[in-house]
Short mmCIF file of N, CA and C in Angstrom, two decimals:
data_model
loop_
_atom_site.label_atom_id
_atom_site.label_comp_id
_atom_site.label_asym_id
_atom_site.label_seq_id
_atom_site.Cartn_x
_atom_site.Cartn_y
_atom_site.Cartn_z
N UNK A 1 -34.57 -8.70 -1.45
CA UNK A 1 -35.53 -8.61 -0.37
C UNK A 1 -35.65 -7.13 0.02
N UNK A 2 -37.06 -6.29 0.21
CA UNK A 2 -37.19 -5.25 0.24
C UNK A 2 -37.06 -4.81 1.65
N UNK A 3 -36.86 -3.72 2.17
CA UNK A 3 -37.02 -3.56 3.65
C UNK A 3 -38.52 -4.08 4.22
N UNK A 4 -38.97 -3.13 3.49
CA UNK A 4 -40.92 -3.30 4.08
C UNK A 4 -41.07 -5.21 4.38
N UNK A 5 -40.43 -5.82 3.09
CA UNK A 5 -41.17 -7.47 3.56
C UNK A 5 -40.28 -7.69 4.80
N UNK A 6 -38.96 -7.13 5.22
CA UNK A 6 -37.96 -7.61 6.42
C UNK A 6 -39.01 -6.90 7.60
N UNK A 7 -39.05 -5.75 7.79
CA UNK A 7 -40.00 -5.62 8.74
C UNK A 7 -41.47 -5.99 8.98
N UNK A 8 -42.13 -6.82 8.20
CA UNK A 8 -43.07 -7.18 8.12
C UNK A 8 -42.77 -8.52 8.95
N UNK A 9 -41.69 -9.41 8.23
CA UNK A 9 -41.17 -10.45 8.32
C UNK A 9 -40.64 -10.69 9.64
N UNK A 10 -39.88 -9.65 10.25
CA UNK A 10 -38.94 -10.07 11.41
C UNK A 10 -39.90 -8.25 12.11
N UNK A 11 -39.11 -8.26 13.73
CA UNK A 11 -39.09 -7.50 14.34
C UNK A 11 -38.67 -6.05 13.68
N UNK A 12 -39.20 -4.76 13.66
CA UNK A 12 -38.47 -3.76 13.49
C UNK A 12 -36.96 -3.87 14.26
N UNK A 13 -36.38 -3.95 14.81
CA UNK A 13 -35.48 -3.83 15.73
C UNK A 13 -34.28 -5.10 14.73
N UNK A 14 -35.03 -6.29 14.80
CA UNK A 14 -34.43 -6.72 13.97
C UNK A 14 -33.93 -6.86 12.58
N UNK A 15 -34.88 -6.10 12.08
CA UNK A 15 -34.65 -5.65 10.15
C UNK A 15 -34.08 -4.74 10.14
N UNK A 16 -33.80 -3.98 11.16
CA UNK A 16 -33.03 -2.47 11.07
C UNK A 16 -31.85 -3.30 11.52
N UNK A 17 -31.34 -4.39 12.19
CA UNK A 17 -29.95 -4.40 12.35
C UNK A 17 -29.69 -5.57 11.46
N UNK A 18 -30.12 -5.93 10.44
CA UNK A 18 -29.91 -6.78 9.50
C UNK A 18 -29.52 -5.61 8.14
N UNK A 19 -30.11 -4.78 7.99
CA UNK A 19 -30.16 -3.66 7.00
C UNK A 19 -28.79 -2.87 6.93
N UNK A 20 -28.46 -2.33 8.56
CA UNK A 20 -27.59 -1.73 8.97
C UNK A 20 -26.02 -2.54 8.70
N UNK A 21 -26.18 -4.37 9.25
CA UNK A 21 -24.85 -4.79 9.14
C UNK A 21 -23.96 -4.24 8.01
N UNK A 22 -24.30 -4.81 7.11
CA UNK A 22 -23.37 -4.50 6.05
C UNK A 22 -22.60 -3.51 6.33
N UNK A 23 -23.03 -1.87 6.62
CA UNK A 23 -22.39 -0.43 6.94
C UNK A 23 -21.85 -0.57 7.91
N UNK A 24 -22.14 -1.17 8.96
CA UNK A 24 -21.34 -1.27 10.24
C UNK A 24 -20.16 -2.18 10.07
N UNK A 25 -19.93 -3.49 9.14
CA UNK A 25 -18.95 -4.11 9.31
C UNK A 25 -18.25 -3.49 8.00
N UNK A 26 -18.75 -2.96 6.98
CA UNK A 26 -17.57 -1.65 6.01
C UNK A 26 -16.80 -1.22 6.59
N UNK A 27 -17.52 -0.21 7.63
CA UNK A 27 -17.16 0.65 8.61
C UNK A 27 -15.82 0.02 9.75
N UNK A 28 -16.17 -1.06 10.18
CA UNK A 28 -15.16 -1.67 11.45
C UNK A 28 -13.85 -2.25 10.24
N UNK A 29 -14.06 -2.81 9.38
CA UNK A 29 -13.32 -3.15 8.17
C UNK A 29 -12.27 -1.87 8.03
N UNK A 30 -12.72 -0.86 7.91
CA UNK A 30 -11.81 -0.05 7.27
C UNK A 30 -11.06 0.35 8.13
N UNK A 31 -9.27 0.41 7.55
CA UNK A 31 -8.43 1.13 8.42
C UNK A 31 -8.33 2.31 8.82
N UNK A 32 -7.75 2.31 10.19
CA UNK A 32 -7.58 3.77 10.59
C UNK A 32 -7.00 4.40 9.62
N UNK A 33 -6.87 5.75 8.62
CA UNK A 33 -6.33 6.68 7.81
C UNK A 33 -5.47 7.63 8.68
N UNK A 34 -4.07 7.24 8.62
CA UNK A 34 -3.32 7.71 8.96
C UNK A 34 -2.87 9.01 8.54
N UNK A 35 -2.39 10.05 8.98
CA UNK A 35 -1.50 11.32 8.15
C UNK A 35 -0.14 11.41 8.16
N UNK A 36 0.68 11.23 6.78
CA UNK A 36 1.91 10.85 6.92
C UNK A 36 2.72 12.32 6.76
N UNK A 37 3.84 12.24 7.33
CA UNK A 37 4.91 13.76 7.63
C UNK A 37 5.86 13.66 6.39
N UNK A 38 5.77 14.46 5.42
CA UNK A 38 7.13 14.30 4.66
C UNK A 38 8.35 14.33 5.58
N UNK A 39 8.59 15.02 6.28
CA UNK A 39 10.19 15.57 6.82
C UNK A 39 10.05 14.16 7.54
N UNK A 40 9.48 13.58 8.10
CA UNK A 40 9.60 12.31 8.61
C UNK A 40 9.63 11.07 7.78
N UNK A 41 9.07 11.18 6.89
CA UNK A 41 9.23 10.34 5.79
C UNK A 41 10.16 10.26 4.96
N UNK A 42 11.03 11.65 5.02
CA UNK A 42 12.52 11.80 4.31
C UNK A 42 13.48 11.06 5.30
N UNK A 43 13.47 11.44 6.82
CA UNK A 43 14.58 10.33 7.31
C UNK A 43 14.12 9.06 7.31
N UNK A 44 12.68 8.71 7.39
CA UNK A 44 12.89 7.16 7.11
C UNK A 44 12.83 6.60 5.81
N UNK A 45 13.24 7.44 4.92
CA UNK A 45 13.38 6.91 3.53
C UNK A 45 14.98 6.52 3.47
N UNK A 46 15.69 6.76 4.63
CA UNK A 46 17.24 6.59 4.96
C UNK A 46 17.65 5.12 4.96
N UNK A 47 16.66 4.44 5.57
CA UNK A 47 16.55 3.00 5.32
C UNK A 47 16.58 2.46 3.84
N UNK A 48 15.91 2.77 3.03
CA UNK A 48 15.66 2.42 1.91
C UNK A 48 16.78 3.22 0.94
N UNK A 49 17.50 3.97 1.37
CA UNK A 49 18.23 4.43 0.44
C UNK A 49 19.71 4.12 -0.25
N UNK A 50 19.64 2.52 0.56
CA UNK A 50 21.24 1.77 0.31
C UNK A 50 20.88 1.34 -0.80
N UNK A 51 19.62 0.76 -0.92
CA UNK A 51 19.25 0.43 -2.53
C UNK A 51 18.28 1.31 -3.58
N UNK A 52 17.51 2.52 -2.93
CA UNK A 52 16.93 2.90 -3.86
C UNK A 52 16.96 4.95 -3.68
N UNK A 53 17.07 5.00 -5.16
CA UNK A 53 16.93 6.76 -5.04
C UNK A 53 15.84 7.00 -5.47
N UNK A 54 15.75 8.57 -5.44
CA UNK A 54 14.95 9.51 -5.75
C UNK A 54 15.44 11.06 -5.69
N UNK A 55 14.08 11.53 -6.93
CA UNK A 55 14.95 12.66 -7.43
C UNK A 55 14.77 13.14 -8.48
N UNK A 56 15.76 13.88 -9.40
CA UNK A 56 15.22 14.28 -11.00
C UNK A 56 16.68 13.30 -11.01
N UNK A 57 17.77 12.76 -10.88
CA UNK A 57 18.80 12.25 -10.90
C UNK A 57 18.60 10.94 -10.62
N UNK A 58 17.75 10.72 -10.27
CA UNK A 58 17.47 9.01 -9.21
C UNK A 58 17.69 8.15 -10.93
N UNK A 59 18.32 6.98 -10.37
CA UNK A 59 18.46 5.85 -11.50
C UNK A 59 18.73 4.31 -10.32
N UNK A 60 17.70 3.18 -11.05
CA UNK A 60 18.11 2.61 -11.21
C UNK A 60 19.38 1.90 -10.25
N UNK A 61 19.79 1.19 -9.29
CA UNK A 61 20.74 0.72 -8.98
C UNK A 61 20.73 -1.34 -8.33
N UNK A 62 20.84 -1.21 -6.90
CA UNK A 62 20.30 -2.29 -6.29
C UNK A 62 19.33 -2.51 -5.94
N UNK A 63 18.64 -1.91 -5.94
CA UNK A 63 16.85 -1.17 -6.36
C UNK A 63 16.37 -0.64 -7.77
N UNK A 64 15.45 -0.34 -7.76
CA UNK A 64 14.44 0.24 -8.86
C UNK A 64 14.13 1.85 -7.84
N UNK A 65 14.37 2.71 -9.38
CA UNK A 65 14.73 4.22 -8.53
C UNK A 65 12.90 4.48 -8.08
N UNK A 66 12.59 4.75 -7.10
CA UNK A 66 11.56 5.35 -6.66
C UNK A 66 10.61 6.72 -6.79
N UNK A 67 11.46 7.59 -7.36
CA UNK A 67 10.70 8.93 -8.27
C UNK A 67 9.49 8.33 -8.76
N UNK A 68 8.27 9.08 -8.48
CA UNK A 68 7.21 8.82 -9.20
C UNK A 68 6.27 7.06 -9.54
N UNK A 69 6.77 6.87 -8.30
CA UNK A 69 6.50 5.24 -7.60
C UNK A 69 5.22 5.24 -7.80
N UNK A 70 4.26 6.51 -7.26
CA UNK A 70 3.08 6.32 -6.74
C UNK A 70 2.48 6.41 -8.24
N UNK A 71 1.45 5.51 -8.46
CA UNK A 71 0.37 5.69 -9.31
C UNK A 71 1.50 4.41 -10.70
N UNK A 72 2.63 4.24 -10.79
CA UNK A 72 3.44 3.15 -11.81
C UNK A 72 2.97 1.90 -11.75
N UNK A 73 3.08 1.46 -12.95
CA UNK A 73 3.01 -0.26 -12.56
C UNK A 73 3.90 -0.87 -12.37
N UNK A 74 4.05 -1.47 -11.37
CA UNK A 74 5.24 -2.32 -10.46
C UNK A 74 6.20 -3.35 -11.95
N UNK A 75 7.18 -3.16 -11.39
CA UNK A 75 8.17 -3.78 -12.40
C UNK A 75 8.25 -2.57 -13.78
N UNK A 76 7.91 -1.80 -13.98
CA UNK A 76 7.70 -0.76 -14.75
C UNK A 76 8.88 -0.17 -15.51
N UNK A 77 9.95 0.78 -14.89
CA UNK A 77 11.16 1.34 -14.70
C UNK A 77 11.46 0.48 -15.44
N UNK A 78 12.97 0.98 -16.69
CA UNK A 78 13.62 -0.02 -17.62
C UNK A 78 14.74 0.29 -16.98
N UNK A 79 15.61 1.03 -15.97
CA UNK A 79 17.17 0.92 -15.58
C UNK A 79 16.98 -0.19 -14.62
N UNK A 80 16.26 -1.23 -14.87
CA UNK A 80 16.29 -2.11 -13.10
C UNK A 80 15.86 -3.68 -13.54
N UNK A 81 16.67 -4.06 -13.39
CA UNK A 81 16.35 -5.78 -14.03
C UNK A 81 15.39 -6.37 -12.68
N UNK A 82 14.30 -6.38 -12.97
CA UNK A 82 13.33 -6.79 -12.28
C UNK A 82 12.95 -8.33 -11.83
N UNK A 83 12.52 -8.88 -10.90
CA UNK A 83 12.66 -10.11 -10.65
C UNK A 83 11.17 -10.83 -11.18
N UNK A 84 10.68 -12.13 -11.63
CA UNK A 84 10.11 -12.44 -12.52
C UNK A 84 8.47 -12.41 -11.97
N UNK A 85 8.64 -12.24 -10.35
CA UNK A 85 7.52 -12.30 -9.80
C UNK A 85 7.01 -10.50 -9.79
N UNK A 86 7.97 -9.81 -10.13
CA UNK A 86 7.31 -8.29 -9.84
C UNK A 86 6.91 -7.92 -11.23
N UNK A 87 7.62 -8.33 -12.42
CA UNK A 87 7.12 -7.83 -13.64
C UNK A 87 5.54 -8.68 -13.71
N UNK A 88 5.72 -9.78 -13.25
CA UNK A 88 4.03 -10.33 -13.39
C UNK A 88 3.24 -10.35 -12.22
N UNK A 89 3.43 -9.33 -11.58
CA UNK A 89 2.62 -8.73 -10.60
C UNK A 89 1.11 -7.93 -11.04
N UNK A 90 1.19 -7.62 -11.76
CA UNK A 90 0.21 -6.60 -12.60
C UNK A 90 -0.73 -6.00 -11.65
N UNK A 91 0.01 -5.24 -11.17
CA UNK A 91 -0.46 -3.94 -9.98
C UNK A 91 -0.15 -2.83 -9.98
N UNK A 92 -0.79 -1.61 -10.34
CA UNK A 92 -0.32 -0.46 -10.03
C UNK A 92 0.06 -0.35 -8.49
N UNK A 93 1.32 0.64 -8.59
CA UNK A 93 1.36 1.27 -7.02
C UNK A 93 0.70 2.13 -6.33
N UNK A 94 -0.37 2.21 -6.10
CA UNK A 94 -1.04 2.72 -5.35
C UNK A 94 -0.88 2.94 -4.08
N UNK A 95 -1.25 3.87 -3.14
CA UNK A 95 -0.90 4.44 -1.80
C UNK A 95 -1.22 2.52 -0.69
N UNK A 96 -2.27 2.46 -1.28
CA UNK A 96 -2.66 1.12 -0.64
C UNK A 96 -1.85 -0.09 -0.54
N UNK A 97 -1.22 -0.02 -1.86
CA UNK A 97 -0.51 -1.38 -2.35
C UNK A 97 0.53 -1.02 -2.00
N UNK A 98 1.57 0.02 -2.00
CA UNK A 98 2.84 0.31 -1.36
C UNK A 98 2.88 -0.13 0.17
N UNK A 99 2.09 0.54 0.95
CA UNK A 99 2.09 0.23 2.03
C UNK A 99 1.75 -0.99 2.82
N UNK A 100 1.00 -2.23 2.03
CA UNK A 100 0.86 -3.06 2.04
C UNK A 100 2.54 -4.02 1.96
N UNK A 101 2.68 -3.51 0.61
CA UNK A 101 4.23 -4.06 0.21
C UNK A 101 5.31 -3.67 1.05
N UNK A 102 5.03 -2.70 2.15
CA UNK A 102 6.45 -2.15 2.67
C UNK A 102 5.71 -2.92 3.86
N UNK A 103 4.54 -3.22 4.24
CA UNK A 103 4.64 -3.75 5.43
C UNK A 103 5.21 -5.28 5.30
N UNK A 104 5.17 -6.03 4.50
CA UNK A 104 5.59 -7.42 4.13
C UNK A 104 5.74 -7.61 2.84
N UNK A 105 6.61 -7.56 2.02
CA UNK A 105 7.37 -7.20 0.75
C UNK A 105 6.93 -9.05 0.33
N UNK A 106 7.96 -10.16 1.34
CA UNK A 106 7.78 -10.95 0.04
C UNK A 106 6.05 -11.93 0.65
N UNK A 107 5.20 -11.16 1.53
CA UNK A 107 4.07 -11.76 1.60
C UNK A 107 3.19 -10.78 0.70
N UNK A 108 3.67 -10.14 0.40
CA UNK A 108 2.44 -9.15 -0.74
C UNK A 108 2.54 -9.85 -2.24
N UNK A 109 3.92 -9.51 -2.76
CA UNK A 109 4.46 -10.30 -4.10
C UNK A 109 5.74 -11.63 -3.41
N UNK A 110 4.78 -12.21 -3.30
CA UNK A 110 5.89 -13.86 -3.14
C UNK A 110 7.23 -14.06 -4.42
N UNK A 111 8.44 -14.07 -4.04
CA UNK A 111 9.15 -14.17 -4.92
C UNK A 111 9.93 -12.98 -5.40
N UNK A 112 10.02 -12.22 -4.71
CA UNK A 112 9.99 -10.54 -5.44
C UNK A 112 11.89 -10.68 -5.09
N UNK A 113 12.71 -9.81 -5.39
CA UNK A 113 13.95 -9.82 -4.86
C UNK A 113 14.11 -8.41 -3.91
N UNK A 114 13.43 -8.03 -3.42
CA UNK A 114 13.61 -6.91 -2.20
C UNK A 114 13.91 -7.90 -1.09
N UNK A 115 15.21 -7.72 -0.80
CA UNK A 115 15.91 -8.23 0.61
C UNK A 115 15.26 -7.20 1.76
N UNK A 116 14.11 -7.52 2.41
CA UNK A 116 13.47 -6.33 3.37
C UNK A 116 13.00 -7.17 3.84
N UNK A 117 12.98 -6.80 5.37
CA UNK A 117 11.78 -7.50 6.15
C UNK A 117 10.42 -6.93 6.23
N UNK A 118 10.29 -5.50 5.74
CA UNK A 118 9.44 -4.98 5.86
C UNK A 118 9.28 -3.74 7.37
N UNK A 119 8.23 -2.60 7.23
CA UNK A 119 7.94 -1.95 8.00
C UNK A 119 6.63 -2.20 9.31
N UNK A 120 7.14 -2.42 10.45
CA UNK A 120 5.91 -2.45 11.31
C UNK A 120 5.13 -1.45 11.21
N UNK A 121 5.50 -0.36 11.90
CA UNK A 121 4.87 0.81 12.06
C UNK A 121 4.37 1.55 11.03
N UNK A 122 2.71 1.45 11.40
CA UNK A 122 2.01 2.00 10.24
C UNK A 122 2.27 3.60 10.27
N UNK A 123 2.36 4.25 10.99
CA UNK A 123 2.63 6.01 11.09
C UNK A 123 3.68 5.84 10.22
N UNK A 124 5.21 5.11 10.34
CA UNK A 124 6.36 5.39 9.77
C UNK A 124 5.83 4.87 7.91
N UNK A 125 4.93 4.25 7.90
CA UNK A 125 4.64 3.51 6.14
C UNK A 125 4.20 4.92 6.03
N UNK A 126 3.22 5.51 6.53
CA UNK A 126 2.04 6.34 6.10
C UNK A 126 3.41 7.52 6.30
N UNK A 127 4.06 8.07 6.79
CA UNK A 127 5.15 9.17 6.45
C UNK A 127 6.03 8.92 5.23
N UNK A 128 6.47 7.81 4.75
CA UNK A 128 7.00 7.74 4.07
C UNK A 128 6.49 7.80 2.62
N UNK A 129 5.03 7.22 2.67
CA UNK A 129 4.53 7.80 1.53
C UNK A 129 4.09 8.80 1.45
N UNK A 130 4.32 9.34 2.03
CA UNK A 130 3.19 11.33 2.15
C UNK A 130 4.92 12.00 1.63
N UNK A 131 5.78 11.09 1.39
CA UNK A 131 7.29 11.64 1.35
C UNK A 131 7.33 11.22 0.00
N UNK A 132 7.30 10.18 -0.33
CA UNK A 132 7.35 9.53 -1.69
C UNK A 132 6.32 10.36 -2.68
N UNK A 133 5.00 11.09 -2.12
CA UNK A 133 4.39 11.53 -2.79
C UNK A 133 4.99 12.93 -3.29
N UNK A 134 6.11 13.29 -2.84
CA UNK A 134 6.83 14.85 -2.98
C UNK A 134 7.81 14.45 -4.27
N UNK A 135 8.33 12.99 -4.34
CA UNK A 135 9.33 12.85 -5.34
C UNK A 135 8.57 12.68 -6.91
#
């Protein structure tokens, strides 16, 4: 449907806010874009560090080592016996999908073996990957 037949069809007033929805609810859709702090993202990577490293040394332990997380495909890493729901996850880690996953680990990948409840605070997700992005 072309604009010209919508304004022909309906009110100007009204074909312009039929035209417009779409951009306006993109727009309300999209999340606030946070800016994350490395140095803040290094102490709250303190949490995560009973099971997972990072580093040029990072391996592998009660975790899957985290070096170079961003942009991998999940279950990826061979020092880390992976649980059956993350190798058939078939997701890259992306800034999106991490933070998704750290906000609710086993509601993102159901089944996963990360003992986490997950992160509330979106500032503290969004620091920690602006931190993760340094390793």
């Amino acid at each position: 449907m072309t604009s010209t037949f919508l304004f022909r069809l309906l009110s100007p007033l009204t074909a312009a806010a039929l035209l417009l929805a779409p951009a306006a609810v993109a727009h309300a859709a999209a999340p606030a874009t946070l800016t994350g702090n490395a140095e803040a993202g290094k102490a709250a990577f303190r949490k995560c560090a009973s099971c997972h490293q990072v580093g040029p040394s990072a391996r592998g332990g009660f975790g899957p080592k985290l070096t170079g997380v961003i942009g991998r495909k999940a279950g990826a890493t061979t020092d880390y016996k992976y649980s059956a729901a993350m190798k058939n996850a078939n997701i890259v880690w992306s800034e999106q999908n991490l933070a998704s996953f750290l906000k609710a680990p086993s509601d993102f990948i159901p089944g996963n073996n990360m003992r986490f409840w997950g992160i509330g605070n979106a500032q503290q997700v969004s620091d920690l990957l602006a931190y993760l992005r340094t390793q």
